[in-house]
Short mmCIF file of C-alpha atoms and ligand atoms in Angstrom, two decimals:
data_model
loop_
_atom_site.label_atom_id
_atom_site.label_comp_id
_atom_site.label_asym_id
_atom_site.label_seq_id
_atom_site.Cartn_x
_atom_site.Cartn_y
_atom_site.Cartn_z
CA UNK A 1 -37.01 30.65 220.59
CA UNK A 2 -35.89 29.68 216.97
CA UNK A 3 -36.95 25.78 216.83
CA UNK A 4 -34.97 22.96 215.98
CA UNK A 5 -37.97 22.17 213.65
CA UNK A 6 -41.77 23.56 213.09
CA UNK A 7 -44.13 21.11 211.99
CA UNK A 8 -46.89 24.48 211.78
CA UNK A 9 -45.14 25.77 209.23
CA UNK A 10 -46.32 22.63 206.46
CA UNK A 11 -49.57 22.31 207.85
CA UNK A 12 -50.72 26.33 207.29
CA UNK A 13 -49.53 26.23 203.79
CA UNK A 14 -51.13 23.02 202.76
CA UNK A 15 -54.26 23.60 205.32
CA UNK A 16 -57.08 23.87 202.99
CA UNK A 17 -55.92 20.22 201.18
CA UNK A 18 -55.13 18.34 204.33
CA UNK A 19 -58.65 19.11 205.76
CA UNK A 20 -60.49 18.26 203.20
CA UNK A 21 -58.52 14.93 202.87
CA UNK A 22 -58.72 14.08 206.47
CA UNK A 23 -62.62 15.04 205.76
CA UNK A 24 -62.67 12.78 202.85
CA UNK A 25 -61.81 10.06 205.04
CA UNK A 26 -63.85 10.50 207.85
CA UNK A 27 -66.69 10.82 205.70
CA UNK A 28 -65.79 7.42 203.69
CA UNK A 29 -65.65 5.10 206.46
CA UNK A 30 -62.69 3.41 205.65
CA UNK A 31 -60.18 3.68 207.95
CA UNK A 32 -57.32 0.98 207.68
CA UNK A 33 -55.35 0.02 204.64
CA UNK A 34 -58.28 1.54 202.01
CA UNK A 35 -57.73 3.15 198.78
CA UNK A 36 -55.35 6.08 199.89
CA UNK A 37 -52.87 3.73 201.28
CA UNK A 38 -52.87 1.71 198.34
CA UNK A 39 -52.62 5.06 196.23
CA UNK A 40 -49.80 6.34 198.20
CA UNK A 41 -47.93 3.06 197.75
CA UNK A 42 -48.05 2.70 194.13
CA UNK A 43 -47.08 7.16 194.28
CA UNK A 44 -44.17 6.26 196.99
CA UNK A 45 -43.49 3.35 194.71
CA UNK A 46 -43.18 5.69 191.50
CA UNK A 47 -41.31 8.35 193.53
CA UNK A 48 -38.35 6.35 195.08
CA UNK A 49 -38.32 4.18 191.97
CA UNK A 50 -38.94 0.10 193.20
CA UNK A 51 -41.56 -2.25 192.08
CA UNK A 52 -43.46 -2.69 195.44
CA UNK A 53 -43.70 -0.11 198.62
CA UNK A 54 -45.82 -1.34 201.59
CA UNK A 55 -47.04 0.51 203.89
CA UNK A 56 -46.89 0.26 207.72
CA UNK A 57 -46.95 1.44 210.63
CA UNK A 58 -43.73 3.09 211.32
CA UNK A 59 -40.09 3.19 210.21
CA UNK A 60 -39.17 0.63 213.31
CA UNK A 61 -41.57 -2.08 211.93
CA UNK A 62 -40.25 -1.48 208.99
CA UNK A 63 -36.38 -2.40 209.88
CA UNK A 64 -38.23 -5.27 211.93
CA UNK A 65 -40.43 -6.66 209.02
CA UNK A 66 -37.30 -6.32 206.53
CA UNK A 67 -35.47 -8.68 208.68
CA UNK A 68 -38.73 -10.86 209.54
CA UNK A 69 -39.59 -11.11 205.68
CA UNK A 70 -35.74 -12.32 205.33
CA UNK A 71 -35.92 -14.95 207.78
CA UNK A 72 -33.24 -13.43 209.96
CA UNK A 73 -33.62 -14.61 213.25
CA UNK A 74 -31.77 -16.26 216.41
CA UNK A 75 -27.92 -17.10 215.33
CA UNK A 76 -27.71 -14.46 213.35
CA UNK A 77 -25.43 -11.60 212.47
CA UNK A 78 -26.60 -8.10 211.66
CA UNK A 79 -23.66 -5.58 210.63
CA UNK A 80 -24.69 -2.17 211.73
CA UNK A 81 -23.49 1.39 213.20
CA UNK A 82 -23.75 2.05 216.55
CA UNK A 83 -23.84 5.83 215.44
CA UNK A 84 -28.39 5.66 214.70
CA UNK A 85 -31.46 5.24 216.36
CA UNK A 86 -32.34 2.67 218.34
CA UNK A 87 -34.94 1.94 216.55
CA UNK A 88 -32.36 -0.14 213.86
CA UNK A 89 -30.82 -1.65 216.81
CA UNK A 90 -33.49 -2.81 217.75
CA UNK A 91 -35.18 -4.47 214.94
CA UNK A 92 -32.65 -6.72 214.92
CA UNK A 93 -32.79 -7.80 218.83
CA UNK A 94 -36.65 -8.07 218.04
CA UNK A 95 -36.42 -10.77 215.09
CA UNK A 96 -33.68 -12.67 218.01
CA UNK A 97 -30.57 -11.31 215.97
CA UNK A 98 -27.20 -10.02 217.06
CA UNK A 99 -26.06 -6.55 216.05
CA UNK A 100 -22.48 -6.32 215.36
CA UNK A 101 -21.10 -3.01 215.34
CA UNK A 102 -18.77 -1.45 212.90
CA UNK A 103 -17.20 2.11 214.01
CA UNK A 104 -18.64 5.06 211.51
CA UNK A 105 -16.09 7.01 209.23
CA UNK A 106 -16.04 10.50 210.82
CA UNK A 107 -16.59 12.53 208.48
CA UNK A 108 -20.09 11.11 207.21
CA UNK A 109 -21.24 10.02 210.64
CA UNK A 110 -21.79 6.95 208.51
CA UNK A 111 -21.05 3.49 208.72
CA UNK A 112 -17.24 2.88 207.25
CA UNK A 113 -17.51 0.74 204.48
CA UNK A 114 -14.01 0.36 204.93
CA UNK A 115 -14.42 -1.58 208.50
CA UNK A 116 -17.19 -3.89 207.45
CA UNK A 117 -15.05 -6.37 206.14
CA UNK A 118 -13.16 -7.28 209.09
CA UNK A 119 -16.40 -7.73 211.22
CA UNK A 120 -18.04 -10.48 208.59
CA UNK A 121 -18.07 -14.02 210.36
CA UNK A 122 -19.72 -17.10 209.07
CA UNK A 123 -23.14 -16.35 210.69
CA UNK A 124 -23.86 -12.41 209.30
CA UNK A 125 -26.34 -12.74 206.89
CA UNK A 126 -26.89 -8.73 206.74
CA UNK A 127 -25.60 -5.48 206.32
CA UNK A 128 -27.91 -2.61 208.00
CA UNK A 129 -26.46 0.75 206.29
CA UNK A 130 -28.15 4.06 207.82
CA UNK A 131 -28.71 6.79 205.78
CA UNK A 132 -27.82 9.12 208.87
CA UNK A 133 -29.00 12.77 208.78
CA UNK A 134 -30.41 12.36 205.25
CA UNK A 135 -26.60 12.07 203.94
CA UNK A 136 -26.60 8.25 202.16
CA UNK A 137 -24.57 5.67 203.17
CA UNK A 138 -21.30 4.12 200.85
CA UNK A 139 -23.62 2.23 198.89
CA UNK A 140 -21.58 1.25 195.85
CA UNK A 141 -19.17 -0.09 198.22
CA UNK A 142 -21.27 -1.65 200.62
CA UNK A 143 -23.12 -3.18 197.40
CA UNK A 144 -19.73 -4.38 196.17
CA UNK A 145 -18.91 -6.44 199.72
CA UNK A 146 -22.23 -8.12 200.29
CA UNK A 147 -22.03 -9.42 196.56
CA UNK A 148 -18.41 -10.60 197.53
CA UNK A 149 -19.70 -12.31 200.90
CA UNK A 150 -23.31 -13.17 199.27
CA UNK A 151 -25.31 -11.08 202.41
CA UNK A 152 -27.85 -8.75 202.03
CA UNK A 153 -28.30 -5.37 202.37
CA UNK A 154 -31.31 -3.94 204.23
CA UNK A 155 -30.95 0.19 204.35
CA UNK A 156 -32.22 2.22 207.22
CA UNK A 157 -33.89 5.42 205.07
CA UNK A 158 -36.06 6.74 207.63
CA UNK A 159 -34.41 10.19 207.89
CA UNK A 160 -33.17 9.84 203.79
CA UNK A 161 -36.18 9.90 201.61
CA UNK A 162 -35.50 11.53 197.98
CA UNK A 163 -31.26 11.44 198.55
CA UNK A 164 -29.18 9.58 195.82
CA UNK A 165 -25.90 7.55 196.16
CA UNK A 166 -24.07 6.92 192.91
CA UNK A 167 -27.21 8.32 191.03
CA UNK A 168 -29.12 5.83 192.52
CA UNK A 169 -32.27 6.81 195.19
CA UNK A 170 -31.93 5.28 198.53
CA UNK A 171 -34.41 2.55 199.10
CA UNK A 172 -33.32 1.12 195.82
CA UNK A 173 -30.18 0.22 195.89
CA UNK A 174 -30.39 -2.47 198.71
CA UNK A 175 -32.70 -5.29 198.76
CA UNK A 176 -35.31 -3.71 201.31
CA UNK A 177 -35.75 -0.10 201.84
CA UNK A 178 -37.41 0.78 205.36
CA UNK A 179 -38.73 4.34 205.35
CA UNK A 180 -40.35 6.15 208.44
CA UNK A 181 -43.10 8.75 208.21
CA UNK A 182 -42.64 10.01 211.54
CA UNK A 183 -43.96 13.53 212.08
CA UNK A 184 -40.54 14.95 212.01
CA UNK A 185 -39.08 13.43 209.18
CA UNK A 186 -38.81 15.00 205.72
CA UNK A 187 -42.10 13.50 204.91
CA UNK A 188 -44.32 13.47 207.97
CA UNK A 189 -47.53 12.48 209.00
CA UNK A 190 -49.30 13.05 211.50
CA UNK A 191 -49.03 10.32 213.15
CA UNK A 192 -46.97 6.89 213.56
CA UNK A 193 -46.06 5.53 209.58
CA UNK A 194 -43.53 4.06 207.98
CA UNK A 195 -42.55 1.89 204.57
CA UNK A 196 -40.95 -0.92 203.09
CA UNK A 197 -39.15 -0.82 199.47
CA UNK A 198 -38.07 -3.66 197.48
CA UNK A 199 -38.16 -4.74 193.36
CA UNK A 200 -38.48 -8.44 194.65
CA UNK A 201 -42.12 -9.76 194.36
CA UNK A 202 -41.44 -12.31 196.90
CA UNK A 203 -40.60 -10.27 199.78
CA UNK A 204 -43.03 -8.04 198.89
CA UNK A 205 -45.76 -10.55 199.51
CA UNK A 206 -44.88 -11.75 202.43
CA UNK A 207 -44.37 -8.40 203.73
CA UNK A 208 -47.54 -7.84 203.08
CA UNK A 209 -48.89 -10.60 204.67
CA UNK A 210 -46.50 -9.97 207.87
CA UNK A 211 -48.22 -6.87 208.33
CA UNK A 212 -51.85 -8.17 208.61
CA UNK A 213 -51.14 -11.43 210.69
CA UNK A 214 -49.33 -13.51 208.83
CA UNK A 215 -52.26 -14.13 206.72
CA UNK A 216 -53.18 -13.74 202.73
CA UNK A 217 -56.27 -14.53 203.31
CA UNK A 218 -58.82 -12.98 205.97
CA UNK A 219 -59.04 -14.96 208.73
CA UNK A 220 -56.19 -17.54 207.04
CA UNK A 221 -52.91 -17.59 209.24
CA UNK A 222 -49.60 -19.07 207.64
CA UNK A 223 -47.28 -17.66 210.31
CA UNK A 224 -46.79 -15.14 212.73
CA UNK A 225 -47.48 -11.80 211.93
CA UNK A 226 -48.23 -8.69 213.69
CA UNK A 227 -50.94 -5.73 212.97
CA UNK A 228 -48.37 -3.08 211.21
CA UNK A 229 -51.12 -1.34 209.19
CA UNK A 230 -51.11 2.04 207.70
CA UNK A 231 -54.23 3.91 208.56
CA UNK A 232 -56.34 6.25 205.52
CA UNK A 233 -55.83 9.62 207.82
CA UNK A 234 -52.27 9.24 207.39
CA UNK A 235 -52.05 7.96 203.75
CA UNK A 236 -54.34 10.92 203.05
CA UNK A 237 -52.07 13.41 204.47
CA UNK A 238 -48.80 11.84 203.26
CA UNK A 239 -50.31 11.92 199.63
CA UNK A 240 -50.83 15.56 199.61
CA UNK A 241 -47.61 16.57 200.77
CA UNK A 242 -45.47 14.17 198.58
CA UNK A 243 -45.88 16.07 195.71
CA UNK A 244 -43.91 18.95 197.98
CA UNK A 245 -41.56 16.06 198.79
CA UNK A 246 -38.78 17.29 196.23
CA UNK A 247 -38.96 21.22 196.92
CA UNK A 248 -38.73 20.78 200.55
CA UNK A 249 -35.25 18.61 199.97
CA UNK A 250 -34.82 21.27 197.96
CA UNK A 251 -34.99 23.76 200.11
CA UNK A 252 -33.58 21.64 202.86
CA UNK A 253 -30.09 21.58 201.03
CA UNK A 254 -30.04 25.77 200.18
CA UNK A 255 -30.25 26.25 203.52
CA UNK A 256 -27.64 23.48 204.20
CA UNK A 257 -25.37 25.59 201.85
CA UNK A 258 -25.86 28.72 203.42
CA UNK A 259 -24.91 27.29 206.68
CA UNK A 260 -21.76 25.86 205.57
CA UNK A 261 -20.83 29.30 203.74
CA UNK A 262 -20.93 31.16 207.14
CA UNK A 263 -20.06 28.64 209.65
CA UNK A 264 -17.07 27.03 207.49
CA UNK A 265 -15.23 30.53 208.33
CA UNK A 266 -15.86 30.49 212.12
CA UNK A 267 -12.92 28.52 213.95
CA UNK A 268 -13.88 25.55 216.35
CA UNK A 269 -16.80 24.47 214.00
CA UNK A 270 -16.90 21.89 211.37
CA UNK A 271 -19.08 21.66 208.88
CA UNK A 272 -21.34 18.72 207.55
CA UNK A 273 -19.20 17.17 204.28
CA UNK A 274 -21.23 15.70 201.78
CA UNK A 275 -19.57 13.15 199.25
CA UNK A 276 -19.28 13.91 196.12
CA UNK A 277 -21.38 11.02 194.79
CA UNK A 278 -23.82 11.85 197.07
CA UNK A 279 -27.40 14.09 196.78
CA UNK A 280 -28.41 14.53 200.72
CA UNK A 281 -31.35 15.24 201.90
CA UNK A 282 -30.13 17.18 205.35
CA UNK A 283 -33.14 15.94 207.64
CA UNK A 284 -30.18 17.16 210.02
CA UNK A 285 -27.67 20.25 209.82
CA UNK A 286 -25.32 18.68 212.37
CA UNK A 287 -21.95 20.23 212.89
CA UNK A 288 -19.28 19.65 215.15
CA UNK A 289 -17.76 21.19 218.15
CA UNK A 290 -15.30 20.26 220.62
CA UNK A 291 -17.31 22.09 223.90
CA UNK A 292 -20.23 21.06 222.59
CA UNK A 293 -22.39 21.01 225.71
CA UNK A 294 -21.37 24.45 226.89
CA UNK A 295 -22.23 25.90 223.75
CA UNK A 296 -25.54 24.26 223.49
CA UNK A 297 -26.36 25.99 226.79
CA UNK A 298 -25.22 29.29 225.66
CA UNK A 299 -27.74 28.90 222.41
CA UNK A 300 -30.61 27.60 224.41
CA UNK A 301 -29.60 31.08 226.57
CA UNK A 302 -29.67 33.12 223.31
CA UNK A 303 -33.25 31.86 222.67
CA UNK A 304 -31.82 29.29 219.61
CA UNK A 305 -32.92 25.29 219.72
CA UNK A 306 -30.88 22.78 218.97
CA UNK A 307 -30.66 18.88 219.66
CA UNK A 308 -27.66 15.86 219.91
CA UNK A 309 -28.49 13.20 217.89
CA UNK A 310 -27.21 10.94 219.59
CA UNK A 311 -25.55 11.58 222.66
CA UNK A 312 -24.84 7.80 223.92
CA UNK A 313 -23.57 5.63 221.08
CA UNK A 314 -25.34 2.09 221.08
CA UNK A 315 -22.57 -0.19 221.76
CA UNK A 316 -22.72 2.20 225.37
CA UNK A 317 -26.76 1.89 226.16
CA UNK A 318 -27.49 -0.82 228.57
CA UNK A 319 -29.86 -2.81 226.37
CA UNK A 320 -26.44 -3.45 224.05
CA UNK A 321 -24.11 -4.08 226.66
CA UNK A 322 -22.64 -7.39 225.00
CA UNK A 323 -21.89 -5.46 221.94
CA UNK A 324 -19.06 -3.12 223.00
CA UNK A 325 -16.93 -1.77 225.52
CA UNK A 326 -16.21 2.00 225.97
CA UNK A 327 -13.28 2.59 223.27
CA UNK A 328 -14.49 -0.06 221.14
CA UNK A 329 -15.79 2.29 218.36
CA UNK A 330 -13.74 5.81 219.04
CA UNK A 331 -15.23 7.81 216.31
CA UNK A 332 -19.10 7.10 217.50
CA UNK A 333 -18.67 7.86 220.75
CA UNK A 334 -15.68 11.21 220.11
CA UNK A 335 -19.28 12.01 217.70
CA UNK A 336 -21.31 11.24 220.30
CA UNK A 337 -19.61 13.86 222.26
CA UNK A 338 -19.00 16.39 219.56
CA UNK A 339 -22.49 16.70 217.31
CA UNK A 340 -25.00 19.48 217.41
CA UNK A 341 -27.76 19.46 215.15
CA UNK A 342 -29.13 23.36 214.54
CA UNK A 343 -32.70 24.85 213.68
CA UNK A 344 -33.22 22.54 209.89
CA UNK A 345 -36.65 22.49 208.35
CA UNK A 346 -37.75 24.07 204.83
CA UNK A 347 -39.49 27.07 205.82
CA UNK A 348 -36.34 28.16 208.45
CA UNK A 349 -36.48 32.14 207.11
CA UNK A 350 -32.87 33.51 206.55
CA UNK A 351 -33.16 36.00 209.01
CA UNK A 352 -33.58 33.18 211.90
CA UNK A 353 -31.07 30.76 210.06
CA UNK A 354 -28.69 34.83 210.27
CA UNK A 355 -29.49 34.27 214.14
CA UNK A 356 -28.28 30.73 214.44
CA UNK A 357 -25.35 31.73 212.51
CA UNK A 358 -24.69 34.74 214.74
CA UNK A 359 -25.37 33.31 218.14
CA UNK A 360 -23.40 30.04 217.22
CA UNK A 361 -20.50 31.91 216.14
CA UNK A 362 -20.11 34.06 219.08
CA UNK A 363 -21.43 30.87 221.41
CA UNK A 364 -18.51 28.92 220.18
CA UNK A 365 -16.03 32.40 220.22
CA UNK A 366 -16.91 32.89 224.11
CA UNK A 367 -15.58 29.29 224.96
CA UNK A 368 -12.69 29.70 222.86
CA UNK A 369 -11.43 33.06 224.85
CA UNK A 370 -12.80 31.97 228.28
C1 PLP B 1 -32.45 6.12 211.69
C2 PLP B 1 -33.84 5.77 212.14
N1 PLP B 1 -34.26 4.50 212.03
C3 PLP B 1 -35.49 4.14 212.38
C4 PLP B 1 -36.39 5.04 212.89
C5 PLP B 1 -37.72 4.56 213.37
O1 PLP B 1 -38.80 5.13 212.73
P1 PLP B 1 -40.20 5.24 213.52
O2 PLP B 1 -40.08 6.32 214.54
O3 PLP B 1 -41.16 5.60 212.42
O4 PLP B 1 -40.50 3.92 214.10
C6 PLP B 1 -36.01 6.38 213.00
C7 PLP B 1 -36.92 7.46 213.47
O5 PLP B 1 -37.53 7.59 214.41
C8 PLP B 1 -34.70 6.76 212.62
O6 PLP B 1 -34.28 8.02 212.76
#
């Protein structure tokens, strides 16, 4: 079977430097928030280009802390996609916020900038942009209508680290970045991690108080917090392979290329777009296909992987049920219905990305005839 993703692949060619990091560790005795996480936020800091990254302990306390840290709570409004994780969902039902849903613009997959406008009412007080796939968000216009309406812009970068917008790197351009370090994501550890991003001092304290209790002071509460730490283990992994960070994108997008050279030709499919403005990141290949189930079968038959992300928009789960009737946001759920995500990570060899190529082609050919 070709995978959607190998996660062996990383660890045998850094294998020598993780160990001995995860030894290092092990053999200091620190174990929670010590000198590698602090390390890895001042690198993460110097990589993404902010003032302050904190670390935590995934991408969904991140989205959750964000909000927390901006005192968005019960009464609220929260303009999102209903085309993401959950996870961004909800982190906003956790800090007692509504989600309001804006449809995506199909071509991106992305919240349309274009729509957002119409769903502002007198209580949103953000804008949650996701970065989906690793392709960035409208930023400059997004940027442009929460200046106009004075909100904020918090952006979901969990599956985006290292793309630019505009010439601009994701986690910068709003006033929190949330990051996830997730094993699968284009810089995983090995374990549950995540990040927050932001140039503003004051958030960035308090974030960092949120994430030990609510205190500044050991033992010394000022409000409630929760334990979102980011353990040395992972730290100690992430900082090894951050370095590799930019090669792996790298790679990520050559192979992105030579998909879209084949499968642009093959009638039925259509191809991931990336704007112009825009340097992704392709934590997804995801193309689209009107029999998209059928086809899926047939690869799994020809031995090839390949995952929907996400097949039920969130408007349509039942924990959102008050946000959205069935037709409410056509392009999420015709997405929804259409997306296939194929075998994407940065060691995919060319002969098993020829495969995918081959088996999708004829995959998608057989329905078309049948
Ligand atoms: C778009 C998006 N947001 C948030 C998250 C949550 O990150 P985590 O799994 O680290 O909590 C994820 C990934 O899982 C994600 O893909």
């Amino acid at each position: 079977m070709i995978p959607i993703l190998d996660l062996t692949a990383q660890y045998r060619a850094l294998k020598s430097e993780i160990d001995a990091a995860i030894a290092r560790v092990l053999e200091s005795g620190t174990f929670i928030m010590g000198p590698n996480v602090e390390a890895f936020e001042h690198e993460i800091a110097a990589y993404v280009g902010v003032k302050h990254a904190i670390g935590l302990n995934s991408g969904t306390d991140a989205l959750h802390l964000a909000l927390r840290a901006l005192d968005v709570g019960p009464g609220d409004e929260v303009i999102t996609t209903p085309f993401t994780f959950v996870a961004t969902t909800e982190a906003i039902g956790i800090v007692g916020a509504t989600p309001v849903f804006v449809d995506i613009d199909p071509v991106t997959y992305n919240i349309d900038a274009a729509q957002i406008e119409s769903a502002i009412t007198p209580r949103t007080k953000v804008i949650l942009p996701v970065h989906l796939y690793g392709c960035p968000a409208a930023m400059p216009a997004i940027m442009a209508i929460a200046r106009r309406h004075g909100l904020v812009v918090v952006e979901d970068c969990a599956q985006a680290i290292g793309a630019k917008v505009g010439g601009r790197t994701v986690g910068t351009i709003g006033t929190i970045g949330c990051f996830s370090f997730f094993p699968s994501k284009n810089l995983g550890a090995y374990g549950d991690g995540g990040m927050v991003t932001t140039n503003d001092v004051a958030l960035a304290d308090r974030l960092r108080a949120l994430r030990v209790h609510g205190g500044r002071r050991k033992y010394h509460h000022e409000e409630l917090g929760v334990n979102s730490r980011l353990d040395e283990v992972q730290a100690a992994i992430l900082r090894v392979k951050l370095p590799h960070l930019d090669a792996w994108n790298e790679a990520r997008r050559r192979i992105a290329v030579r998909y879209t050279e084949s499968l642009t030709k093959v009638a039925g499919i259509t191809v991931p777009a990336e704007p112009s403005d825009c340097h992704a990141v392709y934590h997804q290949y995801t193309v689209r296909l009107a029999a998209r189930d059928e086809v899926r079968e047939r690869l799994h038959k020809a031995g090839v992987q390949t995952m929907v992300y996400y097949p039920v928009p969130l408007h349509l789960q039942e924990v959102h049920r008050t946000s959205g009737q069935a037709g409410a946001f056509p392009h999420a759920e015709r997405a929804a219905r259409e997306v296939l995500s194929l075998p994407m990570f940065p060691e995919l060899t060319a002969e098993n990305q020829d495969t995918v190529v081959r088996e999708l082609s004829a995959a998608v050919q057989v329905g078309a005839t049948a």
